[in-house]
Coordinates of C-alpha atoms in Angstrom, one line a residue:
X116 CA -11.0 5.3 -24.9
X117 CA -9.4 7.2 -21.8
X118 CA -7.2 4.8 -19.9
X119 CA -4.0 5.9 -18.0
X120 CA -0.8 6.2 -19.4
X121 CA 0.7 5.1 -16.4
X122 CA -0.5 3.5 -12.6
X123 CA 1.9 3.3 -9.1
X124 CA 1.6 -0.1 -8.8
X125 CA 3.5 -1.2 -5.3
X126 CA 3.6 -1.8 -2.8
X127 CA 1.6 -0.5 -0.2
X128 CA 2.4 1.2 3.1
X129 CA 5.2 2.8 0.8
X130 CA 4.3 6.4 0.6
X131 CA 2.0 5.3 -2.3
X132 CA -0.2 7.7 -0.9
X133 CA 1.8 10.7 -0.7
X134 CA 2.8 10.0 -4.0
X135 CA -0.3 10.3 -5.5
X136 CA -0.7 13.4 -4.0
X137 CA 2.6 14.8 -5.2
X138 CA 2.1 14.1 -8.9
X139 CA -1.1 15.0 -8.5
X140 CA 0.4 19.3 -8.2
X141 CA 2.7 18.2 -11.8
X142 CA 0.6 20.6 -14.4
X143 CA 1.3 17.6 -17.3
X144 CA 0.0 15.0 -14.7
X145 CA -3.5 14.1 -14.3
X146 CA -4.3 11.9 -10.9
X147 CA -7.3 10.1 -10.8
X148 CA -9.7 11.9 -8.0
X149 CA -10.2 8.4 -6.8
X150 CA -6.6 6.6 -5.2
X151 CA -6.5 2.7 -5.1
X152 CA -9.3 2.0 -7.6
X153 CA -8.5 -1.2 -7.9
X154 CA -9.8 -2.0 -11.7
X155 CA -7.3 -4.4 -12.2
X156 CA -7.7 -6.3 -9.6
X157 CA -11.1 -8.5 -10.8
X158 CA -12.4 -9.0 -14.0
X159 CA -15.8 -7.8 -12.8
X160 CA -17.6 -7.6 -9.4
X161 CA -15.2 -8.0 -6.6
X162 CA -15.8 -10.2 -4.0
X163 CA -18.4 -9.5 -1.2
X164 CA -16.5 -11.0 2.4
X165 CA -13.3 -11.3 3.7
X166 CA -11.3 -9.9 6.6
X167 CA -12.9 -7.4 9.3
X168 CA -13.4 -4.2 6.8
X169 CA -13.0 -6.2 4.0
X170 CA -16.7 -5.6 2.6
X171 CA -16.7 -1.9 2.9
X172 CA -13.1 -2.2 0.8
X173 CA -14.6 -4.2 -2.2
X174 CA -17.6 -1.7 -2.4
X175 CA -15.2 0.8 -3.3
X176 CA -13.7 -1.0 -6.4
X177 CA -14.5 0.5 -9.7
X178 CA -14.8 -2.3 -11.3
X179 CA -17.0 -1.3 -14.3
X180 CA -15.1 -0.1 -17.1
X181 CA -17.0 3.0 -17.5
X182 CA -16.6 3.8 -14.1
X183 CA -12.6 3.6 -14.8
X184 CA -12.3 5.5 -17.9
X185 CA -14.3 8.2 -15.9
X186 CA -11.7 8.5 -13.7
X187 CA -9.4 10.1 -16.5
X188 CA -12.4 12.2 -18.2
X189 CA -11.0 15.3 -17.5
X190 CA -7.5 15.4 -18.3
X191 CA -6.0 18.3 -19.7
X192 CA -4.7 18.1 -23.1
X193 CA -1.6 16.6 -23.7
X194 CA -1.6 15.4 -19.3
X195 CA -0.6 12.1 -18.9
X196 CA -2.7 10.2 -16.9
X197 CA -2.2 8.1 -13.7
X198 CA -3.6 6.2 -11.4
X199 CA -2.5 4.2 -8.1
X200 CA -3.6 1.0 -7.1
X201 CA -0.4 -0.4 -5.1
X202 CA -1.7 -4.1 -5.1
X203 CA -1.2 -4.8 -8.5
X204 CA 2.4 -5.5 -8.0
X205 CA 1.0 -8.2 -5.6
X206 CA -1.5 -9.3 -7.8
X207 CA -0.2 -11.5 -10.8
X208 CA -3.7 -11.5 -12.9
X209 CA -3.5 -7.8 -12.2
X210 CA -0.2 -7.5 -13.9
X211 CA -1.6 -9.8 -17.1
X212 CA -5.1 -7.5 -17.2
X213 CA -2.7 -4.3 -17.1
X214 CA -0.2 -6.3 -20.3
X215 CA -3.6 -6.8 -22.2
X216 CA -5.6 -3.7 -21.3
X217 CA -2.2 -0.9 -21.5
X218 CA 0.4 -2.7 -22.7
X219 CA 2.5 0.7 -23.3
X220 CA 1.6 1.6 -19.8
X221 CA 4.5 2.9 -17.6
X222 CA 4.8 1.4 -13.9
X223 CA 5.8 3.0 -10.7
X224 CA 7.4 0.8 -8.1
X225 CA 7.9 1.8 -4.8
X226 CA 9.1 -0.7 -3.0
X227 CA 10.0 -0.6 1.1
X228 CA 12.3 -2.6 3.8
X229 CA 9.4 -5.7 4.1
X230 CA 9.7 -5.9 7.9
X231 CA 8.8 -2.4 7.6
X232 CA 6.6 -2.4 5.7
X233 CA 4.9 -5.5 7.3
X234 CA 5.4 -3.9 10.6
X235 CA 3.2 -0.5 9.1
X236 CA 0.7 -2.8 7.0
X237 CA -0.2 -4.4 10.8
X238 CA 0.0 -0.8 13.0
X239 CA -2.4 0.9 9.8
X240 CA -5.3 -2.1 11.0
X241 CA -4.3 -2.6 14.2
X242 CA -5.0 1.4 14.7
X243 CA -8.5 0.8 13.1
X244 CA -9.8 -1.5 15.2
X245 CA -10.1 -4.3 12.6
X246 CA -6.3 -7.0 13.4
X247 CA -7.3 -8.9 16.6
X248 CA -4.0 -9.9 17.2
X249 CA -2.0 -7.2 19.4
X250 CA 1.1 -8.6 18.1
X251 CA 2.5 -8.2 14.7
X252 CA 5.0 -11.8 14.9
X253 CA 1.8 -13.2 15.8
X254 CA -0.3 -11.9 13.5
X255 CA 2.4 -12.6 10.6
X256 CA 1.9 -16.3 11.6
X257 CA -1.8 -16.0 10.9
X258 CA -1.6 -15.3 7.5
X259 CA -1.6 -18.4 5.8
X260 CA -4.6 -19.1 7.6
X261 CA -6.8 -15.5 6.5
X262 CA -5.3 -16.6 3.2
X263 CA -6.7 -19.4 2.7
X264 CA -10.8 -17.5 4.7
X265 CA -10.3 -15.5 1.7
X266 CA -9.4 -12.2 3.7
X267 CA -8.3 -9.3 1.2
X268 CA -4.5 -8.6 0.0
X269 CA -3.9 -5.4 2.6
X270 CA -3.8 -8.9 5.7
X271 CA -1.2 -10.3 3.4
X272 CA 1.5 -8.8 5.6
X273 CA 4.0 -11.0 4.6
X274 CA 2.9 -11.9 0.9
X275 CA 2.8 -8.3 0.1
X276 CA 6.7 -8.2 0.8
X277 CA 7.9 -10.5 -1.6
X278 CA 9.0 -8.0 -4.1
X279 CA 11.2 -10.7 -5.9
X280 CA 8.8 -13.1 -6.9
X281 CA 6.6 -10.3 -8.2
X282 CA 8.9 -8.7 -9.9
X283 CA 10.4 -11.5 -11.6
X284 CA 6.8 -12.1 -12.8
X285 CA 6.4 -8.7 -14.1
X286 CA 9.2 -8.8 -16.0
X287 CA 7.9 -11.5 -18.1
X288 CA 5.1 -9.0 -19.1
X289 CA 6.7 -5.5 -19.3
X290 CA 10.2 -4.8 -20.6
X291 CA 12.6 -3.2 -17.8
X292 CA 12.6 0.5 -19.5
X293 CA 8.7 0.3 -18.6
X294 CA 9.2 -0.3 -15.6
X295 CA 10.4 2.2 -12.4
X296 CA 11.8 0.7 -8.9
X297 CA 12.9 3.0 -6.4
X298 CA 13.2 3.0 -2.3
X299 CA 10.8 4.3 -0.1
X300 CA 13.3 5.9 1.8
X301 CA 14.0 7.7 -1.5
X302 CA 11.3 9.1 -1.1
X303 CA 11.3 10.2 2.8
X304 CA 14.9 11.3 2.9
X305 CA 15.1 12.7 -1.2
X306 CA 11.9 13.6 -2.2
X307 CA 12.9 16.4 -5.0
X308 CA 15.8 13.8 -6.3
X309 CA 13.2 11.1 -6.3
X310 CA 10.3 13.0 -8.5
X311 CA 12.7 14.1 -10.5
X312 CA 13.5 10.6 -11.4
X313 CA 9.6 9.9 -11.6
X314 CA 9.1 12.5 -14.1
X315 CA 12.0 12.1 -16.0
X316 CA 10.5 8.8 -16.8
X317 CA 7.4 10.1 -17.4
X318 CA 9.0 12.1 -19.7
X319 CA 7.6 15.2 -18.3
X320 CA 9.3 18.7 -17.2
X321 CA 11.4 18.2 -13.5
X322 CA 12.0 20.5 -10.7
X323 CA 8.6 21.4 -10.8
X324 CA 7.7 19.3 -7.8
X325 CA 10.1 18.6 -4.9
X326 CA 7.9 17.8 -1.9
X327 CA 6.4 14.5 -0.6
X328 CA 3.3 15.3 1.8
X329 CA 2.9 14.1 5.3
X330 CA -0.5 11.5 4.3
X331 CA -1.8 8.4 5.8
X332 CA 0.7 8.7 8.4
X333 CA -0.7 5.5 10.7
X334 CA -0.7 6.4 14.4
X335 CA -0.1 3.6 17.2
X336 CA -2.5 3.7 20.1
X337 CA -1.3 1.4 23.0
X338 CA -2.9 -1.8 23.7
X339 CA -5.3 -1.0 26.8
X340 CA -8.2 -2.7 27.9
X341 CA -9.8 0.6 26.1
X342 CA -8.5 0.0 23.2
X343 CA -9.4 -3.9 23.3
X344 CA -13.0 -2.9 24.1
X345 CA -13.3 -0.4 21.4
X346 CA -11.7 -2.5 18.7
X347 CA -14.3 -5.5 19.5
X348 CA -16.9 -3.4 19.0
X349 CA -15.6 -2.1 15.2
X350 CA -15.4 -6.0 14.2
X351 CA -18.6 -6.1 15.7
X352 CA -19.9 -3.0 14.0
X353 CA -18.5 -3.7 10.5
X354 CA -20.4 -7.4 10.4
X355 CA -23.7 -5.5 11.3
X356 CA -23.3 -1.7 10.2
X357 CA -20.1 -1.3 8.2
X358 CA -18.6 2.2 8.1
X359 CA -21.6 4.1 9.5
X360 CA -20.9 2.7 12.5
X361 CA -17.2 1.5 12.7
X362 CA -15.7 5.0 11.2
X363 CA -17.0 7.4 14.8
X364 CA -15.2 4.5 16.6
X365 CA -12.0 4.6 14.1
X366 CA -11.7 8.1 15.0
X367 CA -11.5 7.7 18.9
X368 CA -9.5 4.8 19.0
X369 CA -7.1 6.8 17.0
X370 CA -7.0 10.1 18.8
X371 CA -3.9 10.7 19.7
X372 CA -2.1 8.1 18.3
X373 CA 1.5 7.8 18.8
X374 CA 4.3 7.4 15.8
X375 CA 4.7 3.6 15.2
X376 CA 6.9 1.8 18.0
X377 CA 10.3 0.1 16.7
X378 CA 10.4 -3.1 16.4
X379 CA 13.2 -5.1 18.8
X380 CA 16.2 -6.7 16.6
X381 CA 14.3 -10.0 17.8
X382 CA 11.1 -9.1 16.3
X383 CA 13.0 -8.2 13.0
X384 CA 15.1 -11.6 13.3
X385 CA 11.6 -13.4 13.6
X386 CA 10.2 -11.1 10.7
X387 CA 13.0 -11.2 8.6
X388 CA 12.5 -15.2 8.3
X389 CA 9.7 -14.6 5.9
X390 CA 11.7 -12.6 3.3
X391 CA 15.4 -13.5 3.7
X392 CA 15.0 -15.8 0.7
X393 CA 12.9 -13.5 -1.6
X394 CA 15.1 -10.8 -1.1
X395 CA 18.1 -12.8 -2.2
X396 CA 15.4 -12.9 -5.2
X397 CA 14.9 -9.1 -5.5
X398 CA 18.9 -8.6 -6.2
X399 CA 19.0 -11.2 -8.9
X400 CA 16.0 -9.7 -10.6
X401 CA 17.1 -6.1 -10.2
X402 CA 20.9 -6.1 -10.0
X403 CA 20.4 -3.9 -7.0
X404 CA 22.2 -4.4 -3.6
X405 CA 19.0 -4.5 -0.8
X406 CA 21.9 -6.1 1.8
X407 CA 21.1 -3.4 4.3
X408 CA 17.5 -5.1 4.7
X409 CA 19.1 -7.7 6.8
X410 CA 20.9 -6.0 9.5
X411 CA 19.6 -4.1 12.5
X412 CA 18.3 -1.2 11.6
X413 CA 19.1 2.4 12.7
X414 CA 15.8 4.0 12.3
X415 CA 12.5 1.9 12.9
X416 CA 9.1 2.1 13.0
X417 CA 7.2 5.8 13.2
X418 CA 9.8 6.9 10.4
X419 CA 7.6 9.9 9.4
X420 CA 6.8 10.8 12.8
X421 CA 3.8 11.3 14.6
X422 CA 0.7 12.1 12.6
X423 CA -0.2 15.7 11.9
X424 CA -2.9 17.3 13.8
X425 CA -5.8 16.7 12.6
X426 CA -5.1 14.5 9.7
X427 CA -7.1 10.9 9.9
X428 CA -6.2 7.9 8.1
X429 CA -6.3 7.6 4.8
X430 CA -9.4 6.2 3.4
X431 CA -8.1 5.3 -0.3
X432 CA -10.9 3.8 -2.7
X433 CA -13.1 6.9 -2.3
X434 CA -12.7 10.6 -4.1
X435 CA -10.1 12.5 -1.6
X436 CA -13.0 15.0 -1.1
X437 CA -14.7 12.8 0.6

C-alpha cells in the first residue's frame, strides 16, 4: 500500500501551490507529480456538472484508488510522501476519509486573511473567464445560491474562509501534534523560517530549502467590453467544448494581466461580515491572536506582485508537465 505520509490540506488561494513546489526540491520529500488530486474528496466518481469549468475540474480527480497510490510509486526510499489537495480542510467527509484511510497522516494548514483570500479565490475565475459577476461583494452574495446549483468548492468564496468551523471539526479527528497551522504571510514574507517549521514537523533535515516560488500568481485584467465579450464566450465554450476551446481564450483574456487591485476598506467592511464571527472561532480553537484580520489593512490585494512573464495560471489537477 503506498499512501502519503502527509497532504497540505488548506486552504486554497494560500500559496498552496508554491508550496508544493518547494517541498517538492526537499531530497526526503516526495510530491505527487499530480497537485490537487482530490482523492479525498468522493468516495468514487465525482460529480459530472456544476459551475462554469466545473466539468473539466472533476475529470481531473483521481478518484480510483490505484490511480492514487500511483501517485506515490516512485518514492525514494525512506522519502516521505505528500500530496496537496487544499479543499479537504473545507470538506468535512474529506477529513473523516483521510481519519479512516491515514489516520497517522500529518496535515499542513495554510490558512490566509479570508477577505483575501475571498478577494483572490474571485480575481483567479474572474481572470479565466468563467465568474459572471464583475464584482467580488456581489458575487460573495451569490454563493448561497451556486451552493445550493451544486457548483464546485473553489465558488465557495466565502465557505472556504471559515477556518474555525473546520478546524474545530478537524480536531475531533486528528490530535493537535498532527496537525500544522501557519499564515500565509508566513510564507510570503518568511519563507526559509516557515519550511523550516514545515520540515521540522515532518521531521525531516531543515535549511535545506528556504525559497517559496512565484506560482499561480492570478493576474487582474480590467473589466472592458473585451473582456466581457471574451469571457461569454469561455462559458459558452466550456458548455460545448470544455478546455479545447475555453484554454486559447484563457490565455488572451489574461495577457497582461495586472497584480490584483486592493480592495476599498468598504469592500473589506462588507466582506468582513461573512467571517467576523468564525474568526472569533479560529482564536478559541487555536489559542492564536488573528485580531489583525479585522482592521484595515496595510497591504491588499496583488501581494505577490504582478505575474512573471510568461508564467500562466496554474492548472492544478493535472501532472505539472503538462
Amino acid at each position: 500500500m503506498t499512501l502519503p505520509d502527509f497532504l497540505v490540506i488548506g486552504a486554497p488561494k494560500a500559496a498552496t501551490t508554491a508550496l508544493h513546489s518547494a517541498l517538492a526540491h526537499h531530497p526526503r520529500l516526495h510530491m505527487s507529480a499530480v497537485k490537487e488530486p482530490k482523492f479525498f474528496l468522493t468516495d468514487g466518481p465525482p460529480p459530472r456538472r456544476g459551475g462554469p469549468g466545473d466539468a473539466q475540474t472533476y475529470r481531473e480527480h483521481v478518484w480510483r484508488r490505484a490511480d492514487y497510490e500511483a501517485l506515490f510509486d516512485g518514492a525514494p526510499p525512506g522519502a516521505l510522501r505528500g500530496e496537496s489537495t487544499p479543499f479537504y480542510l473545507y470538506d468535512f467527509a474529506a477529513q473523516r476519509r483521510i481519519r479512516a484511510l491515514i489516520p497517522a497522516a500529518r496535515l499542513i494548514v495554510v490558512l490566509r486573511d479570508p477577505v483575501e483570500r475571498a478577494h483572490s479565490n474571485w480575481t483567479h475565475l474572474w481572470s479565466a473567464g468563467l465568474e459572471p459577476i464583475d464584482d467580488v461583494v456581489r458575487a460573495c452574495a451569490e454563493e448561497d445560491r451556486r451552493v445550493a446549483a451544486g457548483w464546485s468548492p473553489f465558488w465557495h468564496y466565502v465557505g472556504l474562509g471559515r477556518y474555525g468551523r473546520q478546524l474545530r471539526h478537524l480536531y475531533t479527528l486528528f490530535p493537535h501534534e498532527q496537525v500544522l497551522v501557519f499564515r500565509y504571510r508566513d510564507l510570503v514574507d518568511r519563507p526559509g523560517v516557515a519550511l523550516d517549521r514545515i520540515c521540522a514537523f515532518l521531521g525531516v533535515e531543515q535549511g535545506i530549502i528556504a525559497e517559496v516560488p512565484r506560482e499561480n500568481v492570478t493576474a487582474h485584467p480590467p473589466e472592458t467590453r473585451r473582456h466581457r465579450l471574451l469571457s461569454q464566450l469561455v462559458r459558452l465554450g466550456d458548455r460545448v467544448a470544455g478546455q479545447a476551446l475555453t484554454a486559447p481564450l484563457e490565455r488572451v483574456l489574461q495577457h497582461k494581466g495586472r497584480a490584483r487591485e486592493p480592495l476599498t476598506w468598504v469592500q473589506r467592511q462588507e466582506l468582513l461580515s461573512y467571517f467576523t464571527a468564525d474568526i472569533a472561532l479560529l482564536q478559541d480553537v487555536t489559542g492564536d491572536d488573528f485580531s489583525d484580520w479585522l482592521r484595515p489593512k496595510e497591504r491588499s490585494g496583488g501581494l505577490v506582485g504582478v505575474r512573471p512573464t510568461g508564467q500562466r495560471q496554474a492548472r492544478n489537477g493535472r501532472p505539472k508537465a503538462l
